[in-house]
mmCIF file of C-alpha atoms in Angstrom:
data_model
loop_
_atom_site.group_PDB
_atom_site.id
_atom_site.type_symbol
_atom_site.label_atom_id
_atom_site.label_comp_id
_atom_site.label_asym_id
_atom_site.label_seq_id
_atom_site.Cartn_x
_atom_site.Cartn_y
_atom_site.Cartn_z
ATOM 1 C CA MET K 275 86.419 61.710 117.124
ATOM 2 C CA ASN K 276 86.522 65.526 117.201
ATOM 3 C CA GLY K 277 84.669 66.733 119.985
ATOM 4 C CA GLN K 278 83.346 63.443 121.124
ATOM 5 C CA PRO K 279 84.355 61.956 124.777
ATOM 6 C CA LEU K 280 87.150 59.529 124.345
ATOM 7 C CA MET K 281 88.481 56.430 126.333
ATOM 8 C CA ILE K 282 91.648 57.944 127.459
ATOM 9 C CA LEU K 283 94.427 55.737 129.225
ATOM 10 C CA VAL K 284 96.029 57.533 131.899
ATOM 11 C CA ALA K 285 99.874 56.368 132.448
ATOM 12 C CA GLY K 286 102.080 57.975 134.757
ATOM 13 C CA PRO K 287 105.093 56.268 137.346
ATOM 14 C CA TYR K 288 103.438 54.172 139.996
ATOM 15 C CA ARG K 289 106.435 52.653 141.375
ATOM 16 C CA GLY K 290 109.204 54.958 138.790
ATOM 17 C CA GLY K 291 111.386 57.121 141.435
ATOM 18 C CA THR K 292 109.843 55.690 144.395
ATOM 19 C CA GLY K 293 112.265 53.049 145.690
ATOM 20 C CA ASP K 294 109.271 51.214 146.428
ATOM 21 C CA ASP K 295 108.239 53.511 149.453
ATOM 22 C CA PRO K 296 104.260 53.132 150.264
ATOM 23 C CA GLU K 297 103.769 56.948 150.722
ATOM 24 C CA ARG K 298 105.593 57.562 147.579
ATOM 25 C CA ILE K 299 103.917 54.821 145.271
ATOM 26 C CA ALA K 300 100.670 55.978 146.980
ATOM 27 C CA ALA K 301 101.382 59.631 145.876
ATOM 28 C CA ASN K 302 102.141 58.963 142.409
ATOM 29 C CA HIS K 303 98.821 56.814 142.499
ATOM 30 C CA ARG K 304 96.999 59.762 143.799
ATOM 31 C CA ALA K 305 98.331 61.818 140.943
ATOM 32 C CA ILE K 306 97.062 59.359 138.045
ATOM 33 C CA GLN K 307 93.673 59.423 139.820
ATOM 34 C CA ARG K 308 93.561 63.508 140.002
ATOM 35 C CA ALA K 309 94.628 63.272 136.086
ATOM 36 C CA CYS K 310 91.558 61.010 135.684
ATOM 37 C CA LEU K 311 89.052 63.259 137.371
ATOM 38 C CA GLU K 312 90.274 66.486 135.484
ATOM 39 C CA LEU K 313 89.905 63.984 132.195
ATOM 40 C CA PHE K 314 85.886 62.936 133.451
ATOM 41 C CA ARG K 315 85.329 66.598 134.084
ATOM 42 C CA ALA K 316 86.038 67.399 130.705
ATOM 43 C CA GLY K 317 83.501 65.127 129.466
ATOM 44 C CA HIS K 318 85.886 61.763 128.823
ATOM 45 C CA LEU K 319 86.151 58.392 130.063
ATOM 46 C CA ALA K 320 89.663 58.287 131.980
ATOM 47 C CA VAL K 321 90.916 54.473 132.791
ATOM 48 C CA ASN K 322 94.441 53.681 134.507
ATOM 49 C CA GLY K 323 95.158 50.058 135.077
ATOM 50 C CA GLU K 324 96.157 50.611 138.703
ATOM 51 C CA ASP K 325 92.688 50.849 140.009
ATOM 52 C CA LEU K 326 91.866 47.791 137.844
ATOM 53 C CA ALA K 327 95.125 45.795 138.396
ATOM 54 C CA LEU K 328 95.709 46.066 142.064
ATOM 55 C CA PRO K 329 92.309 44.330 143.373
ATOM 56 C CA LEU K 330 92.783 41.404 141.232
ATOM 57 C CA ALA K 331 96.734 41.195 142.219
ATOM 58 C CA GLU K 332 95.317 41.300 145.913
ATOM 59 C CA LEU K 333 92.811 38.393 144.891
ATOM 60 C CA ALA K 334 95.946 36.723 143.126
ATOM 61 C CA GLY K 335 97.639 36.532 146.752
ATOM 62 C CA SER K 336 100.109 39.591 146.026
ATOM 63 C CA THR K 337 101.278 41.028 149.428
ATOM 64 C CA ARG K 338 103.906 43.376 147.974
ATOM 65 C CA VAL K 339 104.724 45.246 145.017
ATOM 66 C CA GLY K 340 106.780 43.344 142.268
ATOM 67 C CA ASP K 341 105.734 40.070 143.837
ATOM 68 C CA ALA K 342 104.644 37.344 141.436
ATOM 69 C CA ALA K 343 101.285 37.823 141.872
ATOM 70 C CA PHE K 344 101.943 41.557 141.362
ATOM 71 C CA ASP K 345 103.742 41.146 138.085
ATOM 72 C CA GLU K 346 101.079 38.730 136.914
ATOM 73 C CA VAL K 347 98.354 41.321 136.992
ATOM 74 C CA PHE K 348 100.087 45.323 136.969
ATOM 75 C CA HIS K 349 101.787 45.474 133.500
ATOM 76 C CA PRO K 350 99.279 42.731 131.593
ATOM 77 C CA MET K 351 96.703 44.979 132.718
ATOM 78 C CA GLY K 352 97.571 48.114 131.124
ATOM 79 C CA ARG K 353 98.854 46.347 127.682
ATOM 80 C CA ARG K 354 94.956 44.798 127.856
ATOM 81 C CA LEU K 355 93.915 48.422 128.175
ATOM 82 C CA VAL K 356 95.805 50.199 125.787
ATOM 83 C CA ALA K 357 94.840 47.655 123.087
ATOM 84 C CA ARG K 358 91.099 49.117 123.470
ATOM 85 C CA VAL K 359 91.557 52.852 124.694
ATOM 86 C CA ASP K 360 91.254 55.830 122.204
ATOM 87 C CA ALA K 361 94.318 57.780 123.845
ATOM 88 C CA VAL K 362 96.878 57.674 126.278
ATOM 89 C CA LEU K 363 97.522 60.832 128.695
ATOM 90 C CA ARG K 364 101.227 60.554 129.649
ATOM 91 C CA LEU K 365 101.803 61.875 133.094
ATOM 92 C CA PRO K 366 105.584 63.212 133.701
ATOM 93 C CA GLY K 367 108.246 61.193 135.374
ATOM 94 C CA ALA K 368 110.349 57.973 134.914
ATOM 95 C CA SER K 369 108.043 55.144 134.337
ATOM 96 C CA ALA K 370 109.496 52.177 131.699
ATOM 97 C CA GLY K 371 105.809 50.873 132.028
ATOM 98 C CA SER K 372 104.107 54.327 130.803
ATOM 99 C CA ASP K 373 106.710 54.666 128.016
ATOM 100 C CA GLU K 374 105.819 50.769 127.452
ATOM 101 C CA MET K 375 101.609 52.195 127.079
ATOM 102 C CA VAL K 376 102.881 55.276 125.004
ATOM 103 C CA ALA K 377 104.736 52.983 122.347
ATOM 104 C CA LEU K 378 101.931 50.529 122.455
ATOM 105 C CA ALA K 379 99.641 53.052 121.402
ATOM 106 C CA ARG K 380 101.826 54.981 118.828
ATOM 107 C CA ALA K 381 101.967 51.500 117.051
ATOM 108 C CA ARG K 382 98.676 50.911 116.990
ATOM 109 C CA GLY K 383 97.388 54.538 115.792
ATOM 110 C CA ALA K 384 95.818 56.103 118.994
ATOM 111 C CA ALA K 385 96.545 59.740 120.377
ATOM 112 C CA VAL K 386 99.348 60.231 122.689
ATOM 113 C CA TYR K 387 98.787 63.471 125.026
ATOM 114 C CA THR K 388 101.385 64.959 127.629
ATOM 115 C CA SER K 389 98.897 67.229 129.005
ATOM 116 C CA VAL K 390 95.034 67.427 129.983
ATOM 117 C CA ASP K 391 95.159 70.865 127.872
ATOM 118 C CA GLU K 392 96.257 68.945 124.801
ATOM 119 C CA VAL K 393 92.730 66.711 124.908
ATOM 120 C CA PRO K 394 90.576 67.943 122.720
ATOM 121 C CA ALA K 395 87.383 69.484 124.018
ATOM 122 C CA VAL K 396 83.971 67.561 124.205
ATOM 123 C CA ALA K 397 81.223 68.997 122.529
ATOM 124 C CA ARG K 398 78.167 69.921 124.744
#
């Protein structure tokens, strides 16, 4: 896929290191979204499970991070995504879920990057 746009899952801490503090979770989520924008601007299709899972968790009845409806959707969404993407961008920070996404990607031979700068350039 040299020079071609990749579909890249951005995996980084969402709850990790936050003590479930809503402001810290929001900051983590924003960092994931910023990485998605960087990848998009570089010519790739970036996805993150949070933006797909959170609305579904709410529809499923979730009222707080970590409740049953949240757990029904949140990590399963990431697992389904990682099975379809070309690569994973692992952002820094402690995150068991992100570590799982990296392991799943590596198990199926998908590339894993730790910086946007490592992602191959898109041919223009």
